[in-house]
Coordinates of C-alpha atoms and ligand atoms in Angstrom, one line a residue:
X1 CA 189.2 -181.0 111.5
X2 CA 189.7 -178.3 108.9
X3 CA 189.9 -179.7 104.8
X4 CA 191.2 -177.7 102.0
X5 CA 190.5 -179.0 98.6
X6 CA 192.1 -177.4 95.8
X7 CA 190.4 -178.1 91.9
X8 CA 189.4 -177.2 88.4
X9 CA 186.2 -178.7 89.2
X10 CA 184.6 -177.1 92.4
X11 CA 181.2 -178.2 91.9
X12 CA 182.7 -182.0 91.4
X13 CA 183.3 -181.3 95.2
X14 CA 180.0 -180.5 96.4
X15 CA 178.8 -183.9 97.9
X16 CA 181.2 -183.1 100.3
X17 CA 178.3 -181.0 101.7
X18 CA 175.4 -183.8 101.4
X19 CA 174.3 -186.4 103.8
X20 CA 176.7 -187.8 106.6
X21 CA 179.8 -185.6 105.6
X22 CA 177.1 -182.9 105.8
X23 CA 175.8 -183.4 109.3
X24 CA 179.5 -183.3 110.2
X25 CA 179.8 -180.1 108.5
X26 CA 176.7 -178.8 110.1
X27 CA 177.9 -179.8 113.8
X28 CA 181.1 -178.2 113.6
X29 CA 183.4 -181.1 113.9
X30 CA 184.9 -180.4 110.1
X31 CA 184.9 -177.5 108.0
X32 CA 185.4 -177.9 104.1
X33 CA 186.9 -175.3 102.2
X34 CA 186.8 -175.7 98.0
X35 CA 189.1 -173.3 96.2
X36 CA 189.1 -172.6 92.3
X37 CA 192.8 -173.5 90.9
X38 CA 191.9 -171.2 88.0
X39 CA 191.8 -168.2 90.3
X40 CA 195.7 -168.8 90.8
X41 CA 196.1 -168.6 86.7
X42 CA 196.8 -165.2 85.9
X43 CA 197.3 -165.3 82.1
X44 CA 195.0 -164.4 79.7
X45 CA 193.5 -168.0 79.0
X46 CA 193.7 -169.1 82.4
X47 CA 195.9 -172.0 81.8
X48 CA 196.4 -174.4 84.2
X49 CA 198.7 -176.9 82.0
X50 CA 201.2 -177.2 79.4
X51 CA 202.6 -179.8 77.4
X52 CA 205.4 -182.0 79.1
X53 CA 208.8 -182.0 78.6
X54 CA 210.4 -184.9 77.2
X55 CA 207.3 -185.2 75.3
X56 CA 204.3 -187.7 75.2
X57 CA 200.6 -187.3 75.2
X58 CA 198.7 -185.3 77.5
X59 CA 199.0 -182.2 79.5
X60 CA 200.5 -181.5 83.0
X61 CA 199.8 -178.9 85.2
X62 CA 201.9 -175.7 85.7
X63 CA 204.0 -175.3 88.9
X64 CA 203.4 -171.4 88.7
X65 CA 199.5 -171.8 89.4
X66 CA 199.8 -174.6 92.0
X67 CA 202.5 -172.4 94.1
X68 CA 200.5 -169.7 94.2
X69 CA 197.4 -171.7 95.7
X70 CA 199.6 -173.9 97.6
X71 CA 201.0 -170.4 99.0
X72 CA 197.7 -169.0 99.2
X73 CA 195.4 -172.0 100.9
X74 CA 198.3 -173.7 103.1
X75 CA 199.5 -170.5 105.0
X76 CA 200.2 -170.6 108.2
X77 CA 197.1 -170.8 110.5
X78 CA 196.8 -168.7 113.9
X79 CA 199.7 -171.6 115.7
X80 CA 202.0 -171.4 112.8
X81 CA 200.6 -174.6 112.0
X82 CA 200.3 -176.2 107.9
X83 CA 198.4 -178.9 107.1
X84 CA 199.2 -182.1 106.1
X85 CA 199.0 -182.1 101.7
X86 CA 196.8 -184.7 100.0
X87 CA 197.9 -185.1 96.8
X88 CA 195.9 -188.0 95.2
X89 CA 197.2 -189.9 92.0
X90 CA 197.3 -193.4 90.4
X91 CA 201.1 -193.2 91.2
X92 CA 200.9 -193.1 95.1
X93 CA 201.1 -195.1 97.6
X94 CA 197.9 -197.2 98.2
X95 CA 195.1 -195.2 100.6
X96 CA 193.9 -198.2 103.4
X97 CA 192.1 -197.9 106.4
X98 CA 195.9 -197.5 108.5
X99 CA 196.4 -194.4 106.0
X100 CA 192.8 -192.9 106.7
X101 CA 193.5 -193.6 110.7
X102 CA 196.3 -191.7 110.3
X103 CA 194.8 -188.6 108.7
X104 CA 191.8 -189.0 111.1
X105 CA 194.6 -187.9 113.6
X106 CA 195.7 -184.3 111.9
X107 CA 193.9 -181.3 112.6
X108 CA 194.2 -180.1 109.1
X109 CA 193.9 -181.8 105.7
X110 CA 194.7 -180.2 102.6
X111 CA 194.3 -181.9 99.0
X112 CA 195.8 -180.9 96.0
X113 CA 193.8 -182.4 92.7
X114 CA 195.6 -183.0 89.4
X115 CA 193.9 -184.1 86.3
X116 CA 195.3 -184.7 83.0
X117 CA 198.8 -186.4 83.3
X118 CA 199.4 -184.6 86.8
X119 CA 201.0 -182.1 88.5
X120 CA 204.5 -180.7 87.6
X121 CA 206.9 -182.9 90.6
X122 CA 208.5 -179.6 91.6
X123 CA 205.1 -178.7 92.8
X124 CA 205.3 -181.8 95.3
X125 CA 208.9 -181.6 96.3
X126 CA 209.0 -177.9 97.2
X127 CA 205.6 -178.4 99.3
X128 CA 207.5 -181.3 100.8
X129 CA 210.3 -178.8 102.3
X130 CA 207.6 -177.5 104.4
X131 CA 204.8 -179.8 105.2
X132 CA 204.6 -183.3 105.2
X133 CA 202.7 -184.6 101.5
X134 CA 201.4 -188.0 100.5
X135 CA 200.7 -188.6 97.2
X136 CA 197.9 -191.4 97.8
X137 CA 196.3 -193.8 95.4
X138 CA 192.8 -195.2 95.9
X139 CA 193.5 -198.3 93.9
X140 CA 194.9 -199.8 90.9
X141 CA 192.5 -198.3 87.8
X142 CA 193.0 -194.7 86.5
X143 CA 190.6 -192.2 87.3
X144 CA 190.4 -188.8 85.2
X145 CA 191.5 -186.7 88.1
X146 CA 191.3 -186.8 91.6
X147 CA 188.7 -185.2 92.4
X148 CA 186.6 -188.7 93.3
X149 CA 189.8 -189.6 95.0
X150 CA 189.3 -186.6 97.5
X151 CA 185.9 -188.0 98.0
X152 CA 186.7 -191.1 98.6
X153 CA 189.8 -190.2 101.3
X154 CA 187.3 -187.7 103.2
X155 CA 184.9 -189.7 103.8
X156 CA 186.8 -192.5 105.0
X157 CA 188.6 -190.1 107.4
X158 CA 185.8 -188.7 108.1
X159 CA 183.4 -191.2 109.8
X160 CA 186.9 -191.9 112.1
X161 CA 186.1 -188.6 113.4
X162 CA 184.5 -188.6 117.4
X163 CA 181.1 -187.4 116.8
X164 CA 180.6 -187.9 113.0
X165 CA 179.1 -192.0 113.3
X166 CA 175.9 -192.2 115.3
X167 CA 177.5 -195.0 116.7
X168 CA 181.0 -195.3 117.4
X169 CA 181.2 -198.9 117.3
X170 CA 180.1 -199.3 114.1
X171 CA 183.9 -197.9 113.0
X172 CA 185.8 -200.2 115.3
X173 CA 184.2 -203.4 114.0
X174 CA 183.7 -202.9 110.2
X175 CA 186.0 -204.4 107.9
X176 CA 189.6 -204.3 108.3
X177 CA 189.5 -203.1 111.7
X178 CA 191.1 -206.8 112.7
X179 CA 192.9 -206.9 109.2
X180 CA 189.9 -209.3 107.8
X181 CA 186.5 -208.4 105.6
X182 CA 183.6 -208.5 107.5
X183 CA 181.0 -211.3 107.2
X184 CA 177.6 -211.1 106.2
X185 CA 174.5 -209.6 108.1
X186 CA 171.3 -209.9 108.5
X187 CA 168.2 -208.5 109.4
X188 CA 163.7 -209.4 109.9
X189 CA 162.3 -211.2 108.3
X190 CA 163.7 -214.0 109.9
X191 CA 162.8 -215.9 106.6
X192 CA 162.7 -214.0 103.2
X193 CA 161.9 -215.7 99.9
X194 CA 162.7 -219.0 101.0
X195 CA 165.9 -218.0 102.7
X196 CA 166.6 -218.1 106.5
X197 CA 168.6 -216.1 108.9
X198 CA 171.4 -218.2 110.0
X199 CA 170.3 -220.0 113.1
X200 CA 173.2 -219.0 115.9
X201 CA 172.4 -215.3 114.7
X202 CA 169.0 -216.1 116.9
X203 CA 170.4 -218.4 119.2
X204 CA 171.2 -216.0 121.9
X205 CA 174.9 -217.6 122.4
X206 CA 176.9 -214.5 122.1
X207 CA 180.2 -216.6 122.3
X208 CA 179.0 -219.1 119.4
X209 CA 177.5 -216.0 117.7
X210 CA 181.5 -214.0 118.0
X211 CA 183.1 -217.5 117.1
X212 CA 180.6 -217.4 113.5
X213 CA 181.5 -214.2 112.5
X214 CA 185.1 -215.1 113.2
X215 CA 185.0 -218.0 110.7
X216 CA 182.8 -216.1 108.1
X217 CA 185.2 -213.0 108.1
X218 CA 188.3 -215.5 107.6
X219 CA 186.3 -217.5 105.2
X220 CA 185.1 -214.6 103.4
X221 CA 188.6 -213.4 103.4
X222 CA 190.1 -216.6 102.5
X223 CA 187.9 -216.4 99.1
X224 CA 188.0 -212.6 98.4
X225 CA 190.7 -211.2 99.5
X226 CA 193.9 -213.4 100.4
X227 CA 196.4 -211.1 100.4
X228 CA 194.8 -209.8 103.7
X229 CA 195.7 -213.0 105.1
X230 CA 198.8 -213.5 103.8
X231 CA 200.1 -210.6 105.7
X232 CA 198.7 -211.0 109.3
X233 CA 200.6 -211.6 111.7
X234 CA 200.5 -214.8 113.5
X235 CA 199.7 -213.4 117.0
X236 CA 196.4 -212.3 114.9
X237 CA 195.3 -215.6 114.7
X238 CA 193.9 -218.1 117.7
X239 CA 193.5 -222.0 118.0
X240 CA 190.5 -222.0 116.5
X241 CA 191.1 -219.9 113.6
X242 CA 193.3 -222.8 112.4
X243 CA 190.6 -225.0 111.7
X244 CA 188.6 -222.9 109.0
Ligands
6GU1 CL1 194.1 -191.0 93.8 N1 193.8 -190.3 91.3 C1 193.6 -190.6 90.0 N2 193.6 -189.6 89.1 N3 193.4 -191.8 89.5 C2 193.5 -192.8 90.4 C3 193.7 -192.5 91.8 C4 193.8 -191.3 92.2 N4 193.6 -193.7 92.5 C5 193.4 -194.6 91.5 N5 193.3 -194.1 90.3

């Protein structure tokens, strides 16, 4: 997979080159390209943004330097092909695990990273004539720009990637992979300051051990997080289930 970032802050971007995402750099299986905006400002200060019409606080950035880089970084590869535009901001639609499966699946991500009040609209609406933009939102607090946003969506795309997990499974049975949190684990000592492993972790029963984790993970969800379980579908849930 081949990821563009575009920001004001390249070095904000550079664990994108550390540990897992890496080792994924360093096999091959995605490249990461960080572009400057400020090298697409051609005025004398460099300036990205401007005050907003209608008024209001803050500062949005100009549609002149985001075309040009836009222009510039999503060309047309060797098919004809553009990628799919990133753009993250508190106003989009919420980034889950369906939305990072579903960039997992393009060849080639681009992200586009505001900060101050955002972007100038224009600048999504005429990269929407081309290429298909989502304006994503990692959750509901506001960050100062999105740089940790971009973080946040690679990596979760990322480890979806063949070949970037050690072990495959470990992505088909985390969290939300069946729509609940997962459930706690454990590992030696089988008794650590007083506290024991549960005992069908040990027992051996790998029915009785799946049918635990079941109840934890819809327990778990059940406290934490019941708006998960609100929208299951039915079909998601067996006889057994019922009873927790
Ligand atoms: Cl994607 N960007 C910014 N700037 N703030 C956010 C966000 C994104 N998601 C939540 N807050």
């Amino acid at each position: 997979m081949r990821i563009d970032v575009l920001t004001i802050f390249p070095e904000y971007l550079e664990p994108l080159r550390a540990a897992l995402l890496g080792k994924a750099v360093d096999k091959g299986l995605i490249s990461v390209d960080v572009h400057d905006l400020r090298e697409f400002a051609h005025d004398v200060h460099r300036a990205v943004d401007d005050s907003p019409y209608g008024g209001g606080p803050g500062m949005v950035m100009k549609p002149q330097v985001w075309g040009e880089a836009l222009d510039a970084v999503c060309a047309p590869d060797a098919e004809g092909r553009l990628p799919r535009l990133v753009v993250p901001t508190p106003a989009g639609r919420p980034f889950t695990q369906a939305v990072a499966r579903e960039l997992a699946a393009e060849p080639w991500l681009a992200f586009a990273c505001g900060r101050y009040e955002g972007i100038d609209q224009r600048v999504v609406d005429d990269a929407a004539t081309r290429m298909v933009v989502d304006e994503v939102s990692i959750g509901d607090y506001v960050l100062v720009g999105g740089e940790v946003a971009v973080l946040v969506v690679v990596e979760a795309v990322a480890r979806l990637l063949p070949g970037v997990l050690g072990n495959p499974a470990s992505a088909e049975q985390d969290s939300f992979s069946d729509g609940l949190l997962e459930g706690p684990s454990y590992t030696r000592p089988e008794l650590w300051r007083g506290l024991a492993v549960p005992d069908v972790l040990r027992s051996g029963n790998h029915a009785a051990i799946a049918r635990w984790r079941r109840d934890q993970a819809l327990e778990r969800t059940f406290a934490r997080r019941p708006d998960l379980l609100a929208a299951l579908p039915a079909e998601q849930f067996d006889k057994r289930d019922r009873a927790v």
